[in-house]
XYZ file of C-alpha atoms in Angstrom:
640
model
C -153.375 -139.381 23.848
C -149.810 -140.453 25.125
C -147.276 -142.335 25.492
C -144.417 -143.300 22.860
C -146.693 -146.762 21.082
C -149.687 -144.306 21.019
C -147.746 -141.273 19.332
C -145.858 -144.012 16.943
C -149.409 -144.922 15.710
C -151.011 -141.878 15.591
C -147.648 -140.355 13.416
C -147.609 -143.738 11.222
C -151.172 -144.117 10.611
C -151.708 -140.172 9.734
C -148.467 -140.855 7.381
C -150.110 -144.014 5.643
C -153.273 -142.251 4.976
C -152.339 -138.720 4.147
C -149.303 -139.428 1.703
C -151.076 -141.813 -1.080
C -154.240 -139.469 -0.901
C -151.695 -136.415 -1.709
C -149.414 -137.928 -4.849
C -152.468 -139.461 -6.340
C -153.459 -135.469 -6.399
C -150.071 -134.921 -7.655
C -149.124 -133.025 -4.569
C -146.052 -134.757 -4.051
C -145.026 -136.545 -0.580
C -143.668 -133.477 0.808
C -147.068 -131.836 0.938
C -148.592 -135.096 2.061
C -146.547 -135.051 5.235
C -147.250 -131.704 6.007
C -150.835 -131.965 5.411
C -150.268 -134.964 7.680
C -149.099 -132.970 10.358
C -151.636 -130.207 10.741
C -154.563 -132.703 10.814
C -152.524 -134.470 14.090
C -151.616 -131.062 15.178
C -153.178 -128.733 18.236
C -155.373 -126.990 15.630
C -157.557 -130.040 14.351
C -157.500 -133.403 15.723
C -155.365 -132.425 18.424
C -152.955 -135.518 19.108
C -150.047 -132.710 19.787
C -152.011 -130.785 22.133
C -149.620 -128.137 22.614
C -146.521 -126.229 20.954
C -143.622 -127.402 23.609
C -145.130 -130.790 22.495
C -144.655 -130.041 18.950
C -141.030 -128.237 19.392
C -139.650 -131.265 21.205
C -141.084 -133.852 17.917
C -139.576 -131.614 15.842
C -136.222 -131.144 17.359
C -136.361 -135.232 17.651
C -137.310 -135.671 13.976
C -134.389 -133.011 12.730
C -132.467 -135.863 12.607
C -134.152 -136.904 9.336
C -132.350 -133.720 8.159
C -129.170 -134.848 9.764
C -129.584 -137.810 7.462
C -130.349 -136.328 4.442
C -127.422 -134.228 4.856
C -124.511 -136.260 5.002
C -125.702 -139.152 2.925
C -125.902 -135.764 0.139
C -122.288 -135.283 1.807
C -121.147 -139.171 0.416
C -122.375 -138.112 -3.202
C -120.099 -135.207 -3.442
C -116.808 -136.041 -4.616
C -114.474 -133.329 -5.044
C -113.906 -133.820 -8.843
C -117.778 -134.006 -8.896
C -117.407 -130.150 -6.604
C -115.172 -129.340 -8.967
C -117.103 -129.489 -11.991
C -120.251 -127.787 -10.748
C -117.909 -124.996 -9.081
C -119.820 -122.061 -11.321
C -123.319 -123.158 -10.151
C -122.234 -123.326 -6.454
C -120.263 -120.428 -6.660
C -122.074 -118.260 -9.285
C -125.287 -118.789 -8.972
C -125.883 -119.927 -5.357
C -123.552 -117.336 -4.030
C -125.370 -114.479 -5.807
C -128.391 -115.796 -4.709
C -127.716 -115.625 -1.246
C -125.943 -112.382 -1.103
C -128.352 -110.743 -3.115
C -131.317 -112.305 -0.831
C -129.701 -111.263 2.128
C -128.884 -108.139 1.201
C -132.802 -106.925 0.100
C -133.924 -108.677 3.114
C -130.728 -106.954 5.307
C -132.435 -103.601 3.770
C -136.054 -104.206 4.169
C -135.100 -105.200 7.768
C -133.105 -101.611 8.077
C -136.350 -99.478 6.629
C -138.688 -101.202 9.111
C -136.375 -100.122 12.614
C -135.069 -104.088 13.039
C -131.540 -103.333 14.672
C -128.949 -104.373 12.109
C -127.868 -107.422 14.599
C -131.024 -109.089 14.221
C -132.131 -108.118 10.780
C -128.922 -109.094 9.454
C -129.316 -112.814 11.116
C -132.826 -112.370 9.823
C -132.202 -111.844 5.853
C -128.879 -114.536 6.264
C -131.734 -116.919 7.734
C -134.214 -115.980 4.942
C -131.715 -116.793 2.240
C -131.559 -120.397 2.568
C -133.939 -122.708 1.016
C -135.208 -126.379 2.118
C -133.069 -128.641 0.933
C -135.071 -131.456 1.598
C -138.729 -130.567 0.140
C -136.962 -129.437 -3.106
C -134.586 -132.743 -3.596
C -137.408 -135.042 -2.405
C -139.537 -133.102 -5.131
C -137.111 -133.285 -7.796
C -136.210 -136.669 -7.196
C -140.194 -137.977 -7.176
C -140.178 -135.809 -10.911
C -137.339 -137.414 -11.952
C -135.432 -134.442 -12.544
C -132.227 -134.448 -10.562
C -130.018 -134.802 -13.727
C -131.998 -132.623 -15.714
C -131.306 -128.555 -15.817
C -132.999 -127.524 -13.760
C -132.254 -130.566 -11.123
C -128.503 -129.713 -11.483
C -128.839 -125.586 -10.883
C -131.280 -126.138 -7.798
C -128.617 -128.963 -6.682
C -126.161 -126.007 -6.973
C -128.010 -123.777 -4.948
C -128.783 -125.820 -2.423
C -125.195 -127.374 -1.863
C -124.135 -123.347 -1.253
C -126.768 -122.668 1.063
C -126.092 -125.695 3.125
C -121.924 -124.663 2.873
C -123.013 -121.007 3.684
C -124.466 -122.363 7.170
C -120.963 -122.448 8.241
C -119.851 -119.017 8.191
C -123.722 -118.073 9.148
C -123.523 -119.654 12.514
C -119.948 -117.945 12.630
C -121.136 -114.472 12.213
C -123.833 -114.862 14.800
C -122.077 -114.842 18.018
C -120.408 -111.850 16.939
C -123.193 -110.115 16.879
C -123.873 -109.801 20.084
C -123.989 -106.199 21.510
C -121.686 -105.774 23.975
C -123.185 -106.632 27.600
C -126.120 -108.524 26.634
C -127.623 -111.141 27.999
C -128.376 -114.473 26.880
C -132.379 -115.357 27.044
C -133.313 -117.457 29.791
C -134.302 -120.731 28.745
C -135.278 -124.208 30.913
C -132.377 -124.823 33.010
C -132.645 -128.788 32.476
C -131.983 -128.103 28.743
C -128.577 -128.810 27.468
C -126.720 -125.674 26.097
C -123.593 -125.361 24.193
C -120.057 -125.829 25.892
C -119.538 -122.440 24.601
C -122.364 -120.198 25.361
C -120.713 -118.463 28.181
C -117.634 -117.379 25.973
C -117.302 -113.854 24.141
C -118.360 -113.656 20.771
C -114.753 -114.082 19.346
C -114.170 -117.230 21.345
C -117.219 -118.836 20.257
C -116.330 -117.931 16.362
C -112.974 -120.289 17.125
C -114.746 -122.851 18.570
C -116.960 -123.306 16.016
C -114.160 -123.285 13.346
C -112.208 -125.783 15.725
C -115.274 -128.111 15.911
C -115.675 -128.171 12.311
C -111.612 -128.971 12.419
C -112.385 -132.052 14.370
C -114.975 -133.618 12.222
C -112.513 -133.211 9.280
C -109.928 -135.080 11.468
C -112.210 -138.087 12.448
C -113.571 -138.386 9.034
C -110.084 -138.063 7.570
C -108.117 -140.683 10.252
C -111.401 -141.929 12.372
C -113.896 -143.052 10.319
C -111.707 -145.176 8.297
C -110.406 -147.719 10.717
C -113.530 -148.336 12.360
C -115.398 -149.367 9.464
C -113.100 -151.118 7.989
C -112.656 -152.897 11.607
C -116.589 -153.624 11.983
C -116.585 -154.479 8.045
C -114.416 -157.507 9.153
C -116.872 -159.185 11.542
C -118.681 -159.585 8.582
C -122.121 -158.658 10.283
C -124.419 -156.097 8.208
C -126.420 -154.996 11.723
C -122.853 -154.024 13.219
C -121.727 -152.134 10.369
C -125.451 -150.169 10.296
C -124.830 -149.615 14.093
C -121.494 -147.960 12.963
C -122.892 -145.860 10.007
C -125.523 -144.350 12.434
C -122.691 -144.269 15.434
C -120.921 -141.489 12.956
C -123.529 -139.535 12.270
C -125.417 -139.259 15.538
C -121.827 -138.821 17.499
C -121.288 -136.147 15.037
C -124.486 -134.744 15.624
C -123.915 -135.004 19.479
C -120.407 -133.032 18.973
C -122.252 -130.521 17.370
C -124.488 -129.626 19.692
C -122.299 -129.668 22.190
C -120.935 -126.153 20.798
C -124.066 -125.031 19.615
C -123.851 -125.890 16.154
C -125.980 -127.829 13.392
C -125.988 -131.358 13.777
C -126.981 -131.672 10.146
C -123.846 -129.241 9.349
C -121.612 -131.623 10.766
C -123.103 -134.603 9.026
C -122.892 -133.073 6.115
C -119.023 -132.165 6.310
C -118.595 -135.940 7.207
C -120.589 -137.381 4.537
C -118.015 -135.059 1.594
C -114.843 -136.317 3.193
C -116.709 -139.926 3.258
C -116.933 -139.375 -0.085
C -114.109 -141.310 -1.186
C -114.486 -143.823 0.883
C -114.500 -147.543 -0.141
C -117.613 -148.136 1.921
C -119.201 -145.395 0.995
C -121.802 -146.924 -0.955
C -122.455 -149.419 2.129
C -123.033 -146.261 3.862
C -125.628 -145.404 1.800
C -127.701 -148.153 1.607
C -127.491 -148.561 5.219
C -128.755 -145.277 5.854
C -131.082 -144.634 2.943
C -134.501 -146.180 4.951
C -133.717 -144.255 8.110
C -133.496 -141.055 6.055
C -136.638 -141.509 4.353
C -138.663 -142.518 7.488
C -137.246 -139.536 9.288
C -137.584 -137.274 6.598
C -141.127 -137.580 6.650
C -141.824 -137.164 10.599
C -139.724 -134.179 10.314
C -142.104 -132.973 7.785
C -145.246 -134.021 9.709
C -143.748 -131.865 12.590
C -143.364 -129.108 10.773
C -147.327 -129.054 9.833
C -147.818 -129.710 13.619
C -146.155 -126.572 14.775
C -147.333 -124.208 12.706
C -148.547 -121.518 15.397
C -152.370 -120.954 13.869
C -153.301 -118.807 17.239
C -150.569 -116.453 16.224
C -151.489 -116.633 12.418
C -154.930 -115.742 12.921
C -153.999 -113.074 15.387
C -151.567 -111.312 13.536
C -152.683 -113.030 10.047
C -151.940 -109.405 7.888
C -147.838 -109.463 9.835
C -147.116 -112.989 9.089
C -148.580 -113.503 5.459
C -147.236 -110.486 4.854
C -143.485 -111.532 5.323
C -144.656 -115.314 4.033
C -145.454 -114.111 0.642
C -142.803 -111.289 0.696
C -139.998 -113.405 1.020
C -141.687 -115.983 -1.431
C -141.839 -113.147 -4.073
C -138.145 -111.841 -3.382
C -136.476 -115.327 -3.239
C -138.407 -116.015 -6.651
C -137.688 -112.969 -8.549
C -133.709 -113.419 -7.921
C -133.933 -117.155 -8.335
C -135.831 -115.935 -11.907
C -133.034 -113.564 -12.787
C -130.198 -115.732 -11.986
C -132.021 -118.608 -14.184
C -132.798 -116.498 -16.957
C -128.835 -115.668 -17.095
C -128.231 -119.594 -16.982
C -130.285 -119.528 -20.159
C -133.145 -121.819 -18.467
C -136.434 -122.174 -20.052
C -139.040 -120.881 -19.164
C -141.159 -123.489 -17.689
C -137.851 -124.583 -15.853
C -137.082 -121.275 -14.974
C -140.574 -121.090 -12.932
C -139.839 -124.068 -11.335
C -136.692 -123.516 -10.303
C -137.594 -119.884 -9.233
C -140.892 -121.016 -7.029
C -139.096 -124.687 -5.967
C -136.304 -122.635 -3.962
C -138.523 -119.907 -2.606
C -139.082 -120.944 0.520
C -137.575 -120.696 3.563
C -135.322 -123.811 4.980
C -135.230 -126.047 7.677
C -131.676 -124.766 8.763
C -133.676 -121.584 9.490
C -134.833 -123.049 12.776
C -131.803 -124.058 13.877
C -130.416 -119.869 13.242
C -133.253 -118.545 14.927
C -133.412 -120.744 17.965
C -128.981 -119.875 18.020
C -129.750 -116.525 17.773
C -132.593 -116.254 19.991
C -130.343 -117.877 22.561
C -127.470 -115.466 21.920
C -130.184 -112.428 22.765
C -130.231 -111.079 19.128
C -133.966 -111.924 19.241
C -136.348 -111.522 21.390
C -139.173 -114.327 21.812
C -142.161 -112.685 20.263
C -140.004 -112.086 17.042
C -138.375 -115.565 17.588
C -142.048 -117.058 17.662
C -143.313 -114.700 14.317
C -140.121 -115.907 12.155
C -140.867 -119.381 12.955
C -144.455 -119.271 11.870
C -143.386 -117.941 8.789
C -140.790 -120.809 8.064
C -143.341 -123.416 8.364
C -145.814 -121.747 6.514
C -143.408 -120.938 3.401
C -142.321 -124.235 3.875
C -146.340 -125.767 3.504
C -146.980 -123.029 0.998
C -144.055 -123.461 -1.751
C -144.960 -126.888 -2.186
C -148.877 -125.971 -2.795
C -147.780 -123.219 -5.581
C -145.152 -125.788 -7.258
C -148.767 -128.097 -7.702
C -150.516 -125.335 -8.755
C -147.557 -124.426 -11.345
C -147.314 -128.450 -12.435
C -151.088 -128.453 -12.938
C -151.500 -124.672 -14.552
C -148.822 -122.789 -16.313
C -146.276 -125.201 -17.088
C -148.254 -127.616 -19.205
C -149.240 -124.381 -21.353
C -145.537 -123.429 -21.418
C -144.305 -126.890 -22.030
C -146.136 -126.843 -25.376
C -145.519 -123.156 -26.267
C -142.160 -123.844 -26.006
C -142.160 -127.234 -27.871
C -143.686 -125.130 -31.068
C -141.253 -122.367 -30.479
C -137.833 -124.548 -29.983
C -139.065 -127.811 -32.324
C -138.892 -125.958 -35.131
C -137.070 -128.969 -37.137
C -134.762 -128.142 -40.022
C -135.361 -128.611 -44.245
C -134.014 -131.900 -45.175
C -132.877 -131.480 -48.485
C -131.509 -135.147 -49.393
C -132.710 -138.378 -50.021
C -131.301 -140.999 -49.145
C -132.003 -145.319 -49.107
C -131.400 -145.260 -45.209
C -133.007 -142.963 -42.679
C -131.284 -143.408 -39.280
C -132.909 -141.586 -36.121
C -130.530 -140.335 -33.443
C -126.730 -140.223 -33.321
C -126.037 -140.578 -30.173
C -122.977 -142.963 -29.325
C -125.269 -146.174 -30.417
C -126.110 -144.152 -33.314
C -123.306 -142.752 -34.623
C -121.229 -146.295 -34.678
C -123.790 -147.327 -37.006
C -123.841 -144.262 -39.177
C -120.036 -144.216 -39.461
C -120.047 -148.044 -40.423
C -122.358 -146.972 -43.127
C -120.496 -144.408 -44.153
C -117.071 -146.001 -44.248
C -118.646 -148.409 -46.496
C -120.295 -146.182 -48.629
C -123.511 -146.122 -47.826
C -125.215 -142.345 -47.187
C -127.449 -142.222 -44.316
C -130.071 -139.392 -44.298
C -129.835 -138.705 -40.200
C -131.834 -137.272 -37.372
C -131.556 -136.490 -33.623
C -133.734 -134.489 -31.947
C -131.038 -132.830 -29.090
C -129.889 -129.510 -30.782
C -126.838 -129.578 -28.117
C -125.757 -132.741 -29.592
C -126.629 -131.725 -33.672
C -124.557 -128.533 -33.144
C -121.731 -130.585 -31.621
C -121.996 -133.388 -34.479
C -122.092 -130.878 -37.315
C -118.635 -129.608 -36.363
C -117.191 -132.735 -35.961
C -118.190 -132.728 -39.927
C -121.450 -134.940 -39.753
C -124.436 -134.215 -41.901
C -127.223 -134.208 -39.529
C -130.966 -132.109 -39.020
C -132.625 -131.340 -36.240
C -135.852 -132.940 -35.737
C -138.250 -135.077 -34.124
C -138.206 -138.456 -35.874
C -141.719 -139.701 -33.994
C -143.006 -137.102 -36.430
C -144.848 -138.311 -39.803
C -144.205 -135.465 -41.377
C -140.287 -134.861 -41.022
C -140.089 -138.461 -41.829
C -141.775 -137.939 -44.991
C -139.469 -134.916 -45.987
C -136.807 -136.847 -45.286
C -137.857 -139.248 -47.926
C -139.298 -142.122 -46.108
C -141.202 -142.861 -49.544
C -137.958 -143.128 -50.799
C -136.378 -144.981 -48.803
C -135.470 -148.805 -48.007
C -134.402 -148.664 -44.504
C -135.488 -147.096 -41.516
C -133.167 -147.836 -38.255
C -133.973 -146.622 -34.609
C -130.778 -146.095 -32.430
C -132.904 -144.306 -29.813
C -132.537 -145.337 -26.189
C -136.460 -144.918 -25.079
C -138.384 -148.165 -25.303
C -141.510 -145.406 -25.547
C -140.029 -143.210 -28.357
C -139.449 -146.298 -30.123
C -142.748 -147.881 -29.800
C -144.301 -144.897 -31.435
C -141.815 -144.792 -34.189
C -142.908 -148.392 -34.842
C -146.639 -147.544 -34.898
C -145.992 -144.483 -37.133
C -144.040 -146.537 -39.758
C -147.011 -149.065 -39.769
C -149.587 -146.537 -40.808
C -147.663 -144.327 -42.557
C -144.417 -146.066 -44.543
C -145.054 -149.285 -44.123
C -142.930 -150.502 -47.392
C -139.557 -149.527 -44.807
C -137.471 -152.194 -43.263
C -137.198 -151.027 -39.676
C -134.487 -152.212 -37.981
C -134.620 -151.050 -34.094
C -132.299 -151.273 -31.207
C -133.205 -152.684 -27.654
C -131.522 -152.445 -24.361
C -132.889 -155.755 -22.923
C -134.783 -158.619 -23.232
C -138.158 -157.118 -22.085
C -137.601 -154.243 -24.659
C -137.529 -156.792 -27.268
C -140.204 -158.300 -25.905
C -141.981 -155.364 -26.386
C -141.229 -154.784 -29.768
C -141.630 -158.380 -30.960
C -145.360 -157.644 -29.741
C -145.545 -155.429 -32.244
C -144.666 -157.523 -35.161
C -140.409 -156.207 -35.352
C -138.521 -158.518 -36.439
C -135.174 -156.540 -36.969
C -134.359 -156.227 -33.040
C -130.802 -155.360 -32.163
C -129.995 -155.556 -28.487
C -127.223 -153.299 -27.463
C -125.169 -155.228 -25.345
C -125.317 -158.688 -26.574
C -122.702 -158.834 -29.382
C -120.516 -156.640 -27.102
C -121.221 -159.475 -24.650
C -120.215 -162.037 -27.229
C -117.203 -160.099 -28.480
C -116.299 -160.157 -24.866
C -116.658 -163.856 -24.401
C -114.754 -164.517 -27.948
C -111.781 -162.721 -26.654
C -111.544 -164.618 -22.911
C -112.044 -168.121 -24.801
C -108.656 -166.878 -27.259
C -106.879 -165.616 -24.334
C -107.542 -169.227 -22.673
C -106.026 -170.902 -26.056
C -109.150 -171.638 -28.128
C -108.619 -171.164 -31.835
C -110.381 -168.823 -33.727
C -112.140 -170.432 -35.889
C -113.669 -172.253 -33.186
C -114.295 -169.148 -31.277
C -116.151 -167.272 -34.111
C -118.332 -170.565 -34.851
C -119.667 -170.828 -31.290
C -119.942 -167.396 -30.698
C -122.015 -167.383 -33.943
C -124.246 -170.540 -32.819
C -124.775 -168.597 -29.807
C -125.754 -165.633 -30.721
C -128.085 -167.348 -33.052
C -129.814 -169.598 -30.177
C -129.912 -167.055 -28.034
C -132.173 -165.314 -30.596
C -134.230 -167.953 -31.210
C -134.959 -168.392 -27.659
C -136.542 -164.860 -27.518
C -139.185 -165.986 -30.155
C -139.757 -168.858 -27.307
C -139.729 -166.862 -23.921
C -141.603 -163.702 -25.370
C -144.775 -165.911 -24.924
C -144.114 -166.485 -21.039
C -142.932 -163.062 -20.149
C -146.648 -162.232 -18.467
C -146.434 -165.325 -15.941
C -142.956 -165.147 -14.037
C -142.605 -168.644 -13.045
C -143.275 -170.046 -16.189
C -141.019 -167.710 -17.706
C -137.823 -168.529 -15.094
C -138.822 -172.867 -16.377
C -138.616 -171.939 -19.877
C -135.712 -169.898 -19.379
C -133.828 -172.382 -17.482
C -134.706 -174.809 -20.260
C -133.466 -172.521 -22.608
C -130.354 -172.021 -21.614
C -129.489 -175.646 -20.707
C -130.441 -176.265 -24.617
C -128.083 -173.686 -25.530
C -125.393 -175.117 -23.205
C -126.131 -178.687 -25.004
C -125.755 -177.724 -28.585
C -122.406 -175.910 -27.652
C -120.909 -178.736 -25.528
C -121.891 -180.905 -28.817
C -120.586 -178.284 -31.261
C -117.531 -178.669 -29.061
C -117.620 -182.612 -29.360
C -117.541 -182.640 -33.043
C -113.724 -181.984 -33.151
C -113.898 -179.206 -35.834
C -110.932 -177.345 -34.168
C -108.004 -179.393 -35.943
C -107.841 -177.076 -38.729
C -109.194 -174.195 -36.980
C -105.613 -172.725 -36.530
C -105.628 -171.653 -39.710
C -107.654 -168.599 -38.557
C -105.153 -167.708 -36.071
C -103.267 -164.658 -37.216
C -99.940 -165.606 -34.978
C -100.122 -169.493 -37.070
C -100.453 -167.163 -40.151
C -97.695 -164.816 -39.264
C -95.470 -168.393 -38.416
C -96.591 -169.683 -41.531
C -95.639 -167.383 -43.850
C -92.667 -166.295 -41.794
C -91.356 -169.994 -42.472
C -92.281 -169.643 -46.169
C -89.839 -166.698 -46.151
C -87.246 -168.510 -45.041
C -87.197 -171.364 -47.072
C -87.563 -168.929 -49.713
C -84.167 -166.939 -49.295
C -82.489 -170.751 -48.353
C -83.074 -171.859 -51.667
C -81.995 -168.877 -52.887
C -78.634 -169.267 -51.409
C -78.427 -172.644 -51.730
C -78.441 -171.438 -56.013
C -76.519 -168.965 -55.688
């Protein structure tokens, strides 16, 4: 089968099928597309019937990668640099020397020359940055740990391509000759210079990209952002990065490199986040053909032939790459669960890997047959990390998740009792608890974030460690005792359960719980709470109280409606939480709603209660009494 609609439909429909199946496995979408590609590949149902075939989709679909890179490049702000300097420069700098170097050795004991095992272990060191952000990012774990130190990593590796495709032309023993490759192909400007002269055009390419970005880049969007047409402004976005990508190539360099150094001086742009959303579906899309290419040129004649070689080196740089990633997280104090996954999540070899060997390959520091075997082992690192990270999810981690839950949750003695039990102090939590306080009123409190207790107790707040979803800390905290029971957590789950637990178990407490929204109060309401406390509504009001004084209203007048409103707009709720299943009868009833709410304003409005409602205004105070004053010390002139 041929021809571009037939290979479109063939990719797609493998895509469609193959993804779904694999995260309703829990594989993950990464796996999916891979799997996806080695069904379509030479080696199965054989729609890429041969490897140039499957080279040529893959070099097309590295501009996923090119993507990926600089829209990571627009999220990088250099205060944002700054304050992750020790993970980029710590930990992803010692893992890349210290991968290199074992790799550098290994190479050394087994008669590599130095030229090409040195580009070998450099080339081993980096990891795929996009399987392990599209995994953490489907886990929901970006911000977490463990997100944030393989984030680290990864930003290193992807700066340490720089100096990597630097080195390599300077390896080249002296008189050799580059391979010969299809003389229709497009080389580098530079292939023909010496080694040294190629190192200075790289650095002076890289120079140019931080011009345009700096004084280029600038002007034309904000040109195009003029004509006020979205499609011309997405025609620009992807103008910058495939030009960029084009310049790059023209001196033999990463296209995804230079996309990435565009995206970080982007980063301050004002349309940066245009950028993004403009470019977001085109990464995805791409992302996932480069994937599928991948699977499809995995070489499985030259895996079964020399199957003992190439697993060999798979798993061998799988187990090196892990152990140092384990070290390095063990000093960063991760758990262990996130420790594994960090450790096995970076372990395989990266995409930039293809770009170094086909560079050095061309610069005669390979030859082909090792070219071919290093390849083979990329791609099949790159299927297998993402089968032992399912195998990890499904296995170990669960066990270690709830070793480590007994081990760390061990919750503190409360030793007070108290009529109020408030669970967590974060910054919701501890404006309440310092209100109480103030007005004294004792608070027996709980948060389950040791980081955060630790931090509290020095700031001189009483406060234990614990889970308060448990029944049993509850009850040593004296919920028998107690009156009140009030929820500041943020999770609409956490707080669900804390509901169900004080119906079954203290159900003489008052529970008063906070809500960030409507449909969390919703929620709750179902559940027979009446005390509901959304966060941002009286903030809202406040708000609104303090635009109406600033526009001349008096105070009084202000605090009245602002009361009436508040107290409509909670009666509503007990109205609209029986429509919040059926959408458009919700959006009628909560159109009617609010034009009630506008009504009985407007008429509280009409009833001319603001004559005297100056004498709430602290500036007709301050007038009053100042004139009170005066007359005061007059008469007490006029007697003397």
């Amino acid at each position: 089968m041929s021809g571009f609609f037939a290979n479109a439909v063939v990719y797609i429909l493998a895509a469609i099928v193959c993804v779904p199946i694999a995260k309703r496995l829990g594989m993950g979408s990464v796996l999916g597309y891979l799997l996806a590609g080695i069904i379509i590949g030479p080696y199965l149902l054989g729609f890429i019937t041969n490897e140039g075939q499957g080279q040529d989709i893959m070099h097309a679909t590295e501009f996923g990668v090119v993507m990926m890179l600089f829209l990571i490049g627009l999220e990088l702000e250099p205060k944002m640099l700054w304050r992750i300097k020790d993970l980029i420069l710590r930990i992803g700098l010692s893992q890349i020397l210290l991968t290199s170097l074992i790799v550098f050795g290994i190479g050394i004991l087994v008669q590599i020359p130095w030229q090409a095992a040195l580009a070998i272990s450099l080339s081993m060191a980096l990891s795929s940055t996009a399987i392990v952000l599209q995994s953490l990012k489907e886990k929901n774990q970006m911000n977490q740990p463990l997100g944030k130190m393989s984030f680290g990593v990864l930003l290193m590796q992807d700066i340490a391509v720089i100096p990597i495709l630097a080195i390599l032309p300077l390896l080249v023993v002296q008189g050799a000759q580059l391979v010969e490759t299809d003389p229709e192909q497009m080389h580098g400007l530079i292939d023909q210079l010496p080694g040294w002269a190629q190192t200075l055009s790289i650095f002076g390419a890289i120079g140019i990209v931080i011009l345009l970005g700096r004084y280029g880049f600038g002007p034309l969007l904000n040109f195009v952002a003029k004509t006020r047409l979205r499609e011309l402004f997405t025609a620009s976005a992807l103008l910058i990065v495939v030009g960029i990508s084009f310049l790059m190539e023209l001196v033999g360099l990463s296209p995804a490199l230079g996309a990435f150094l565009a995206g970080v001086i982007l980063a301050n742009s004002p349309y940066r986040h245009a950028l993004e959303s403009d470019l977001e579906p085109f990464k995805g899309l791409l992302l996932g053909l480069f994937f599928m290419a991948v699977g499809s040129t995995i070489n499985f004649t030259l895996i079964f032939n020399e199957a003992s070689t190439i697993f060999s080196i798979t798993f061998g740089i799988i187990l090196i790459k892990a152990l140092i990633l384990l070290i390095l997280g063990k000093i960063k104090k991760l758990k262990l669960s996130s420790n594994l996954s960090f450790a096995i999540g970076l372990s395989q070899v990266g995409e930039f890997s293809f770009v170094t060997y086909a560079f050095a390959l061309q610069l005669g520091i390979f030859s082909q047959s090792m070219s071919d075997t290093l390849m083979a082992v990329t791609a099949l690192s790159m299927t297998i990390s993402p089968i032992l990270m399912v195998i990890l999810d499904l296995t170990i981690l669960p066990k270690l998740d709830r070793n480590e839950e007994k081990k760390e949750q061990k919750m503190d003695d409360v030793h007070e009792k108290n009529k109020v039990l408030l669970i967590g102090f974060g910054h919701f939590g501890s404006t309440v608890g310092r209100f109480l306080r103030a007005s004294g009123v004792e608070a027996t409190i709980l948060d389950s974030d040791p980081e955060r207790v630790e931090y509290l107790r020095k700031l001189g707040f009483k406060v234990y460690f614990g889970d308060g979803t448990r029944a049993e800390l509850l009850e040593s905290a004296g919920a028998h005792e107690a009156s009140i029971l009030i929820s500041a957590i943020d999770d609409r789950e956490i707080s669900k359960v804390l509901v169900e637990i004080c119906k079954e178990e203290f159900p003489h407490l008052e529970v008063m719980i906070r809500a960030k929204n409507r449909m969390d109060a919703f929620e709750l309401m179902d559940m027979g709470v009446e005390n509901i406390y959304r966060e941002n509504l009286d903030t809202s009001i406040k708000m609104g109280e303090d635009a109406l004084k600033k526009l001349g209203f008096r105070a009084h007048t202000v605090h009245r409606l602002a009361k009436q409103f508040h107290d409509y707009d909670e009666a509503s709720l007990k109205v609209l939480v029986n429509f919040k299943h059926n959408r458009d009868e919700y959006i009628s009833k909560t159109k009617q709603q609010i034009e009630i709410q506008e009504s009985l304003i407007s008429g509280e409005l009409s009833r001319k209660f603001s004559v005297n409602d100056h004498t709430w205004d602290s500036e007709s105070i301050k007038e009053a009494v100042k004139s009170e004053i005066g007359n005061t010390k007059g008469e007490e002139r006029n007697r003397k």
